[in-house]
mmCIF file of C-alpha atoms and ligand atoms in Angstrom:
data_model
loop_
_atom_site.group_PDB
_atom_site.id
_atom_site.type_symbol
_atom_site.label_atom_id
_atom_site.label_comp_id
_atom_site.label_asym_id
_atom_site.label_seq_id
_atom_site.Cartn_x
_atom_site.Cartn_y
_atom_site.Cartn_z
ATOM 1 C CA MET A 1 -187.895 31.537 68.974
ATOM 2 C CA ILE A 2 -186.759 32.994 65.642
ATOM 3 C CA PHE A 3 -183.830 31.448 63.709
ATOM 4 C CA LYS A 4 -182.140 32.886 60.652
ATOM 5 C CA SER A 5 -179.709 29.968 60.456
ATOM 6 C CA HIS A 6 -180.668 26.453 59.674
ATOM 7 C CA LYS A 7 -177.684 24.992 61.558
ATOM 8 C CA LEU A 8 -178.890 26.845 64.746
ATOM 9 C CA LEU A 9 -182.611 25.778 63.994
ATOM 10 C CA VAL A 10 -181.459 22.090 63.757
ATOM 11 C CA GLU A 11 -179.742 22.385 67.129
ATOM 12 C CA HIS A 12 -182.713 24.171 68.703
ATOM 13 C CA LEU A 13 -185.259 21.476 67.484
ATOM 14 C CA LYS A 14 -182.868 18.642 68.751
ATOM 15 C CA LYS A 15 -182.959 20.224 72.337
ATOM 16 C CA LYS A 16 -186.518 21.550 72.231
ATOM 17 C CA VAL A 17 -188.563 18.660 70.777
ATOM 18 C CA LYS A 18 -188.929 15.507 73.030
ATOM 19 C CA SER A 19 -188.790 12.158 71.225
ATOM 20 C CA SER A 20 -192.338 11.523 71.984
ATOM 21 C CA GLU A 21 -193.344 14.794 70.594
ATOM 22 C CA THR A 22 -194.636 15.596 66.854
ATOM 23 C CA ILE A 23 -193.798 18.569 64.870
ATOM 24 C CA GLY A 24 -196.306 20.220 62.480
ATOM 25 C CA PHE A 25 -194.555 22.315 59.896
ATOM 26 C CA VAL A 26 -196.367 25.426 57.931
ATOM 27 C CA PRO A 27 -194.172 26.768 55.179
ATOM 28 C CA THR A 28 -194.974 30.313 54.073
ATOM 29 C CA MET A 29 -193.459 33.420 52.187
ATOM 30 C CA GLY A 30 -194.610 35.662 55.014
ATOM 31 C CA ALA A 31 -197.044 38.685 54.463
ATOM 32 C CA LEU A 32 -199.219 36.662 56.717
ATOM 33 C CA HIS A 33 -202.989 36.675 57.020
ATOM 34 C CA ASN A 34 -205.658 34.658 58.649
ATOM 35 C CA GLY A 35 -205.297 32.046 55.645
ATOM 36 C CA HIS A 36 -201.852 31.129 56.811
ATOM 37 C CA ILE A 37 -203.023 31.362 60.600
ATOM 38 C CA SER A 38 -205.714 28.741 59.724
ATOM 39 C CA LEU A 39 -203.094 26.308 58.630
ATOM 40 C CA MET A 40 -201.120 27.071 61.967
ATOM 41 C CA LYS A 41 -203.982 26.562 64.235
ATOM 42 C CA GLU A 42 -204.915 23.220 62.363
ATOM 43 C CA ALA A 43 -201.046 22.242 62.677
ATOM 44 C CA ILE A 44 -200.843 22.953 66.571
ATOM 45 C CA SER A 45 -204.180 21.074 67.002
ATOM 46 C CA GLN A 46 -202.731 18.014 65.333
ATOM 47 C CA CYS A 47 -199.071 18.135 66.618
ATOM 48 C CA ASP A 48 -197.104 19.024 69.774
ATOM 49 C CA GLN A 49 -194.776 21.677 68.195
ATOM 50 C CA LEU A 50 -195.377 24.005 65.465
ATOM 51 C CA VAL A 51 -192.390 25.242 63.140
ATOM 52 C CA VAL A 52 -193.286 28.188 60.518
ATOM 53 C CA SER A 53 -190.834 29.065 57.884
ATOM 54 C CA ILE A 54 -191.138 32.555 56.562
ATOM 55 C CA PHE A 55 -188.848 32.834 53.353
ATOM 56 C CA VAL A 56 -189.431 34.474 49.875
ATOM 57 C CA ASN A 57 -188.190 31.610 47.724
ATOM 58 C CA PRO A 58 -186.601 33.226 44.727
ATOM 59 C CA THR A 59 -186.331 29.966 42.507
ATOM 60 C CA GLN A 60 -190.192 29.723 42.346
ATOM 61 C CA PHE A 61 -190.562 33.177 40.878
ATOM 62 C CA ASP A 62 -190.275 33.152 36.878
ATOM 63 C CA ASN A 63 -190.729 36.977 36.991
ATOM 64 C CA LYS A 64 -188.035 39.214 38.683
ATOM 65 C CA LYS A 65 -190.154 42.098 39.271
ATOM 66 C CA ASP A 66 -192.771 39.927 41.026
ATOM 67 C CA LEU A 67 -190.003 38.746 43.224
ATOM 68 C CA GLU A 68 -188.925 42.142 44.067
ATOM 69 C CA LYS A 69 -192.341 43.364 44.591
ATOM 70 C CA TYR A 70 -193.266 40.610 46.995
ATOM 71 C CA PRO A 71 -193.859 42.190 50.545
ATOM 72 C CA ARG A 72 -191.219 41.216 53.403
ATOM 73 C CA THR A 73 -192.763 41.949 56.788
ATOM 74 C CA VAL A 74 -191.231 39.366 59.270
ATOM 75 C CA ASN A 75 -191.573 41.433 62.297
ATOM 76 C CA ASN A 76 -195.259 41.929 61.799
ATOM 77 C CA ASP A 77 -195.612 38.209 60.712
ATOM 78 C CA VAL A 78 -194.017 36.942 63.959
ATOM 79 C CA ALA A 79 -196.206 39.216 65.963
ATOM 80 C CA LEU A 80 -199.270 37.986 64.151
ATOM 81 C CA ILE A 81 -198.389 34.301 64.657
ATOM 82 C CA LYS A 82 -197.838 35.108 68.450
ATOM 83 C CA LYS A 83 -201.448 36.333 68.847
ATOM 84 C CA TYR A 84 -202.613 32.770 68.037
ATOM 85 C CA ILE A 85 -199.802 30.342 68.859
ATOM 86 C CA ASN A 86 -198.361 29.952 72.255
ATOM 87 C CA ALA A 87 -194.578 30.744 72.264
ATOM 88 C CA ASP A 88 -193.743 27.569 74.232
ATOM 89 C CA ASN A 89 -194.864 25.388 71.176
ATOM 90 C CA LEU A 90 -193.457 27.728 68.388
ATOM 91 C CA THR A 91 -190.347 28.012 66.374
ATOM 92 C CA VAL A 92 -190.012 30.300 63.421
ATOM 93 C CA TYR A 93 -187.195 30.025 60.781
ATOM 94 C CA ALA A 94 -186.892 33.172 58.732
ATOM 95 C CA PRO A 95 -183.709 32.886 56.859
ATOM 96 C CA GLY A 96 -181.957 34.931 54.208
ATOM 97 C CA VAL A 97 -181.311 33.483 50.669
ATOM 98 C CA GLU A 98 -177.672 32.558 51.370
ATOM 99 C CA ASP A 99 -178.517 30.254 54.461
ATOM 100 C CA VAL A 100 -180.901 28.194 52.105
ATOM 101 C CA TYR A 101 -179.053 28.283 48.718
ATOM 102 C CA GLY A 102 -175.313 29.148 49.652
ATOM 103 C CA LYS A 103 -173.706 30.869 46.968
ATOM 104 C CA LYS A 104 -175.741 29.297 43.945
ATOM 105 C CA THR A 105 -179.509 30.220 43.984
ATOM 106 C CA VAL A 106 -180.479 27.404 41.555
ATOM 107 C CA ALA A 107 -183.431 25.123 41.611
ATOM 108 C CA LYS A 108 -183.236 21.141 41.222
ATOM 109 C CA THR A 109 -185.407 19.549 38.770
ATOM 110 C CA TYR A 110 -188.168 17.676 39.798
ATOM 111 C CA ARG A 111 -190.751 15.122 38.044
ATOM 112 C CA TYR A 112 -194.362 15.103 39.558
ATOM 113 C CA ASP A 113 -195.874 12.508 36.882
ATOM 114 C CA GLY A 114 -197.240 15.424 34.690
ATOM 115 C CA LEU A 115 -198.794 17.408 37.537
ATOM 116 C CA GLU A 116 -196.302 20.025 36.933
ATOM 117 C CA ASN A 117 -197.023 20.575 33.157
ATOM 118 C CA VAL A 118 -200.559 22.106 33.404
ATOM 119 C CA MET A 119 -202.108 25.276 34.770
ATOM 120 C CA GLU A 120 -199.618 27.161 37.067
ATOM 121 C CA GLY A 121 -196.821 24.806 35.872
ATOM 122 C CA ALA A 122 -197.610 25.733 32.119
ATOM 123 C CA ASN A 123 -197.974 29.485 32.981
ATOM 124 C CA ARG A 124 -195.002 29.871 35.471
ATOM 125 C CA PRO A 125 -192.023 27.948 33.956
ATOM 126 C CA GLY A 126 -189.747 26.361 36.553
ATOM 127 C CA HIS A 127 -192.270 27.509 39.355
ATOM 128 C CA PHE A 128 -192.691 23.801 40.752
ATOM 129 C CA ASP A 129 -189.100 23.018 40.602
ATOM 130 C CA GLY A 130 -188.410 26.034 42.877
ATOM 131 C CA VAL A 131 -191.270 24.792 45.152
ATOM 132 C CA GLY A 132 -189.821 21.284 45.223
ATOM 133 C CA THR A 133 -186.172 22.679 45.872
ATOM 134 C CA ILE A 134 -187.194 24.726 48.960
ATOM 135 C CA LEU A 135 -189.477 22.080 50.345
ATOM 136 C CA GLU A 136 -186.806 19.331 50.145
ATOM 137 C CA PHE A 137 -184.504 21.735 51.925
ATOM 138 C CA LEU A 138 -186.991 22.706 54.826
ATOM 139 C CA PHE A 139 -188.316 19.137 55.146
ATOM 140 C CA LYS A 140 -184.596 17.958 55.667
ATOM 141 C CA VAL A 141 -183.815 20.487 58.164
ATOM 142 C CA ILE A 142 -187.078 20.622 60.233
ATOM 143 C CA ASN A 143 -188.006 16.855 59.959
ATOM 144 C CA PRO A 144 -191.671 17.320 60.344
ATOM 145 C CA ASP A 145 -194.214 14.503 61.139
ATOM 146 C CA GLN A 146 -196.901 16.630 59.208
ATOM 147 C CA ALA A 147 -196.824 19.486 56.990
ATOM 148 C CA PHE A 148 -199.897 21.754 56.193
ATOM 149 C CA PHE A 149 -200.720 23.530 52.959
ATOM 150 C CA GLY A 150 -203.678 25.518 51.650
ATOM 151 C CA GLU A 151 -206.174 24.095 49.185
ATOM 152 C CA LYS A 152 -206.145 27.768 47.722
ATOM 153 C CA ASP A 153 -202.931 26.396 45.780
ATOM 154 C CA PHE A 154 -204.591 23.090 45.030
ATOM 155 C CA GLN A 155 -201.969 22.291 42.387
ATOM 156 C CA GLN A 156 -199.233 22.953 44.722
ATOM 157 C CA LEU A 157 -200.974 20.743 47.434
ATOM 158 C CA GLN A 158 -201.172 17.686 44.877
ATOM 159 C CA ILE A 159 -197.521 18.385 43.718
ATOM 160 C CA VAL A 160 -196.341 18.266 47.351
ATOM 161 C CA LYS A 161 -198.096 14.947 47.929
ATOM 162 C CA LYS A 162 -196.765 13.668 44.915
ATOM 163 C CA LEU A 163 -193.197 14.792 45.881
ATOM 164 C CA VAL A 164 -193.365 13.280 49.263
ATOM 165 C CA GLU A 165 -194.746 9.937 47.785
ATOM 166 C CA LYS A 166 -192.035 9.677 45.093
ATOM 167 C CA GLN A 167 -189.207 10.570 47.739
ATOM 168 C CA LYS A 168 -190.625 8.208 50.200
ATOM 169 C CA TRP A 169 -190.478 10.853 52.954
ATOM 170 C CA ASN A 170 -192.321 10.015 56.123
ATOM 171 C CA ILE A 171 -194.330 13.104 56.356
ATOM 172 C CA LYS A 172 -198.027 13.409 56.287
ATOM 173 C CA ILE A 173 -199.168 16.226 53.828
ATOM 174 C CA ARG A 174 -202.421 17.867 55.072
ATOM 175 C CA GLY A 175 -204.586 20.050 52.939
ATOM 176 C CA CYS A 176 -206.597 22.882 54.633
ATOM 177 C CA PRO A 177 -209.559 24.677 53.349
ATOM 178 C CA VAL A 178 -209.407 28.260 51.693
ATOM 179 C CA GLU A 179 -210.080 31.035 54.204
ATOM 180 C CA ARG A 180 -211.938 33.970 52.630
ATOM 181 C CA GLU A 181 -212.848 37.499 53.028
ATOM 182 C CA PRO A 182 -216.580 38.127 54.198
ATOM 183 C CA HIS A 183 -217.725 38.367 50.429
ATOM 184 C CA GLY A 184 -215.643 35.161 49.386
ATOM 185 C CA LEU A 185 -212.479 36.459 47.953
ATOM 186 C CA ALA A 186 -209.847 34.086 48.971
ATOM 187 C CA MET A 187 -207.478 35.826 51.432
ATOM 188 C CA SER A 188 -204.005 36.420 49.706
ATOM 189 C CA SER A 189 -201.306 38.997 50.466
ATOM 190 C CA ARG A 190 -201.678 40.315 47.047
ATOM 191 C CA ASN A 191 -205.382 41.505 47.950
ATOM 192 C CA GLU A 192 -203.424 44.421 49.960
ATOM 193 C CA ARG A 193 -202.377 45.703 46.461
ATOM 194 C CA LEU A 194 -206.042 46.157 45.243
ATOM 195 C CA SER A 195 -207.938 49.350 45.461
ATOM 196 C CA PRO A 196 -211.222 49.310 47.212
ATOM 197 C CA GLU A 197 -213.094 49.091 43.974
ATOM 198 C CA ALA A 198 -211.081 46.336 42.653
ATOM 199 C CA ARG A 199 -211.286 44.437 45.886
ATOM 200 C CA GLU A 200 -215.109 44.770 45.536
ATOM 201 C CA LYS A 201 -215.032 43.547 41.899
ATOM 202 C CA ALA A 202 -212.588 40.701 42.847
ATOM 203 C CA GLN A 203 -215.608 39.023 44.436
ATOM 204 C CA LEU A 204 -216.359 37.996 41.039
ATOM 205 C CA ILE A 205 -213.924 35.169 41.219
ATOM 206 C CA TYR A 206 -215.562 33.353 43.975
ATOM 207 C CA ALA A 207 -218.955 34.273 42.734
ATOM 208 C CA SER A 208 -218.228 32.954 39.431
ATOM 209 C CA LEU A 209 -216.929 29.497 41.005
ATOM 210 C CA GLN A 210 -220.015 29.306 42.981
ATOM 211 C CA LEU A 211 -222.176 29.762 39.761
ATOM 212 C CA ALA A 212 -220.078 27.122 38.111
ATOM 213 C CA LYS A 213 -220.534 24.695 40.846
ATOM 214 C CA LYS A 214 -224.307 25.048 40.559
ATOM 215 C CA TYR A 215 -224.224 24.937 36.648
ATOM 216 C CA PHE A 216 -221.833 21.921 36.368
ATOM 217 C CA ARG A 217 -224.385 19.675 37.942
ATOM 218 C CA GLN A 218 -226.822 19.855 35.127
ATOM 219 C CA HIS A 219 -224.599 21.044 32.294
ATOM 220 C CA SER A 220 -221.496 20.018 30.121
ATOM 221 C CA ILE A 221 -218.026 20.935 30.830
ATOM 222 C CA LYS A 222 -217.779 22.984 27.857
ATOM 223 C CA ASN A 223 -221.026 25.181 28.564
ATOM 224 C CA THR A 224 -219.801 25.542 32.257
ATOM 225 C CA GLN A 225 -216.400 26.959 30.820
ATOM 226 C CA LYS A 226 -218.471 29.255 28.622
ATOM 227 C CA LEU A 227 -220.557 30.507 31.364
ATOM 228 C CA VAL A 228 -217.544 31.577 33.600
ATOM 229 C CA GLU A 229 -215.736 33.124 30.369
ATOM 230 C CA GLN A 230 -218.956 35.185 29.698
ATOM 231 C CA LEU A 231 -218.964 36.452 33.215
ATOM 232 C CA PHE A 232 -215.572 37.926 32.689
ATOM 233 C CA GLU A 233 -216.226 39.271 29.456
ATOM 234 C CA LYS A 234 -218.839 41.522 31.061
ATOM 235 C CA GLU A 235 -216.311 42.892 33.415
ATOM 236 C CA PRO A 236 -213.695 44.736 31.270
ATOM 237 C CA ASP A 237 -211.279 45.572 34.234
ATOM 238 C CA PHE A 238 -210.637 41.840 34.687
ATOM 239 C CA GLU A 239 -208.700 39.703 32.541
ATOM 240 C CA LEU A 240 -209.336 35.931 32.852
ATOM 241 C CA GLU A 241 -205.893 34.268 32.482
ATOM 242 C CA TYR A 242 -207.730 30.687 32.659
ATOM 243 C CA PHE A 243 -210.661 28.799 33.725
ATOM 244 C CA THR A 244 -209.946 25.102 33.716
ATOM 245 C CA ILE A 245 -212.178 22.128 34.710
ATOM 246 C CA ALA A 246 -209.728 19.202 35.525
ATOM 247 C CA SER A 247 -209.547 15.934 37.085
ATOM 248 C CA GLU A 248 -208.861 16.467 40.841
ATOM 249 C CA GLU A 249 -206.397 13.784 40.727
ATOM 250 C CA THR A 250 -204.308 14.253 37.675
ATOM 251 C CA LEU A 251 -205.162 17.959 37.305
ATOM 252 C CA LYS A 252 -205.520 17.371 33.512
ATOM 253 C CA PRO A 253 -208.182 19.388 31.744
ATOM 254 C CA VAL A 254 -211.254 17.250 30.993
ATOM 255 C CA THR A 255 -213.786 17.550 28.111
ATOM 256 C CA ARG A 256 -216.209 14.843 29.263
ATOM 257 C CA LYS A 257 -217.856 14.135 32.656
ATOM 258 C CA TYR A 258 -217.841 10.589 34.137
ATOM 259 C CA LYS A 259 -219.610 9.250 37.033
ATOM 260 C CA ASN A 260 -218.001 8.975 40.310
ATOM 261 C CA HIS A 261 -215.053 11.142 39.319
ATOM 262 C CA HIS A 262 -213.845 14.290 41.209
ATOM 263 C CA TYR A 263 -213.483 17.468 39.312
ATOM 264 C CA ARG A 264 -212.313 20.868 40.254
ATOM 265 C CA GLY A 265 -212.629 24.246 38.605
ATOM 266 C CA PHE A 266 -209.312 26.360 38.544
ATOM 267 C CA ILE A 267 -209.289 30.292 37.949
ATOM 268 C CA VAL A 268 -206.635 32.658 37.623
ATOM 269 C CA ALA A 269 -207.724 36.304 36.837
ATOM 270 C CA HIS A 270 -206.017 39.567 36.923
ATOM 271 C CA ILE A 271 -207.334 43.027 37.887
ATOM 272 C CA GLU A 272 -205.121 46.289 38.545
ATOM 273 C CA GLY A 273 -202.042 44.302 37.457
ATOM 274 C CA VAL A 274 -202.693 41.713 40.379
ATOM 275 C CA ARG A 275 -202.748 38.115 39.717
ATOM 276 C CA LEU A 276 -205.536 36.233 41.731
ATOM 277 C CA ILE A 277 -205.991 32.430 41.923
ATOM 278 C CA ASP A 278 -208.854 30.298 43.432
ATOM 279 C CA ASN A 279 -210.416 26.898 42.820
ATOM 280 C CA THR A 280 -213.555 24.927 43.788
ATOM 281 C CA ALA A 281 -214.577 21.210 44.008
ATOM 282 C CA LEU A 282 -217.288 20.494 41.231
ATOM 283 C CA TYR A 283 -219.797 17.668 41.654
ATOM 284 C CA SER A 284 -221.488 16.162 38.570
HETATM 285 P P1 AMP B 1 -197.704 31.470 50.713
HETATM 286 O O1 AMP B 1 -197.268 32.192 51.781
HETATM 287 O O2 AMP B 1 -198.548 32.373 49.703
HETATM 288 O O3 AMP B 1 -196.595 30.811 49.960
HETATM 289 O O4 AMP B 1 -198.755 30.530 51.338
HETATM 290 C C1 AMP B 1 -198.289 29.653 52.331
HETATM 291 C C2 AMP B 1 -199.430 28.554 52.592
HETATM 292 O O5 AMP B 1 -200.684 29.288 53.028
HETATM 293 C C3 AMP B 1 -199.773 27.712 51.400
HETATM 294 O O6 AMP B 1 -199.840 26.353 51.605
HETATM 295 C C4 AMP B 1 -201.067 28.414 50.796
HETATM 296 O O7 AMP B 1 -201.832 27.555 50.101
HETATM 297 C C5 AMP B 1 -201.666 28.689 52.246
HETATM 298 N N1 AMP B 1 -202.632 30.009 51.937
HETATM 299 C C6 AMP B 1 -202.440 31.068 51.347
HETATM 300 N N2 AMP B 1 -203.538 31.739 51.283
HETATM 301 C C7 AMP B 1 -204.643 31.021 51.971
HETATM 302 C C8 AMP B 1 -205.930 31.045 52.237
HETATM 303 N N3 AMP B 1 -206.728 32.089 51.893
HETATM 304 N N4 AMP B 1 -206.610 30.041 52.813
HETATM 305 C C9 AMP B 1 -205.834 28.875 53.133
HETATM 306 N N5 AMP B 1 -204.618 28.765 53.100
HETATM 307 C C10 AMP B 1 -203.897 29.752 52.327
#
């Protein structure tokens, strides 16, 4: 069943979901691909009922053009979900902006203990306030037991965990591995905007993360950083926005390696005007 109204959605869930049943929730912005589907499969393997939201959330875009260009393909999205998920256990919420925001499309302000001030937070002002605002709304309406997020947006995943912890919501946040194209490019709705040549070249993102992973075991943070920057310098069609090695927990960039600490490499690069994001765990 597909709902555009949160009021009708709430009524529906009250009737449909038995008190003994659990709800798994997967929030998305649509233009679905196998990365999203992997989250839904995981959710339905863990919970009795799956709720998927499809909503291009305006308050998390710092760039109006990006918001306008974002693909909206709800009918195809629902058809794709139904290929994999039994309709008896599925509810889709695909509202318009007014159903979520009423007359005022504004974000609330959130503090996530500094997780919001680095990388995507520093480069996209207000982004994580928008993310917090939409998730607070969706969590209140859907009241899920568990919610599933991709490690592709690792900073977002950590921020959602922090949000739930700070607000003391009783929701388990699950991180799911990055689903990739055969050559390693992280699946993304943005990949559709790449020419075949750029798609081929975009393999460099994952390849450089893999090389960094190997190199990091034996070398310093500074030199691992240099290695990745040099790989991108050789590819003039690419613009490296950042490659940051950060603590997995605080997401703060690090300059020195310590034993038993979890690190991650975070990358954003542009090709043909498309902004691509990825990350990997690094082991010292
Ligand atoms: P989006 O529709 O881009 O907001 O993404 C919705 C959810 O799907 C987020 O939790 C993303 O991290 C996750 N996601 C997007 N792409 C992938 C992927 N390639 N592998 C795993 N999860 C993904």
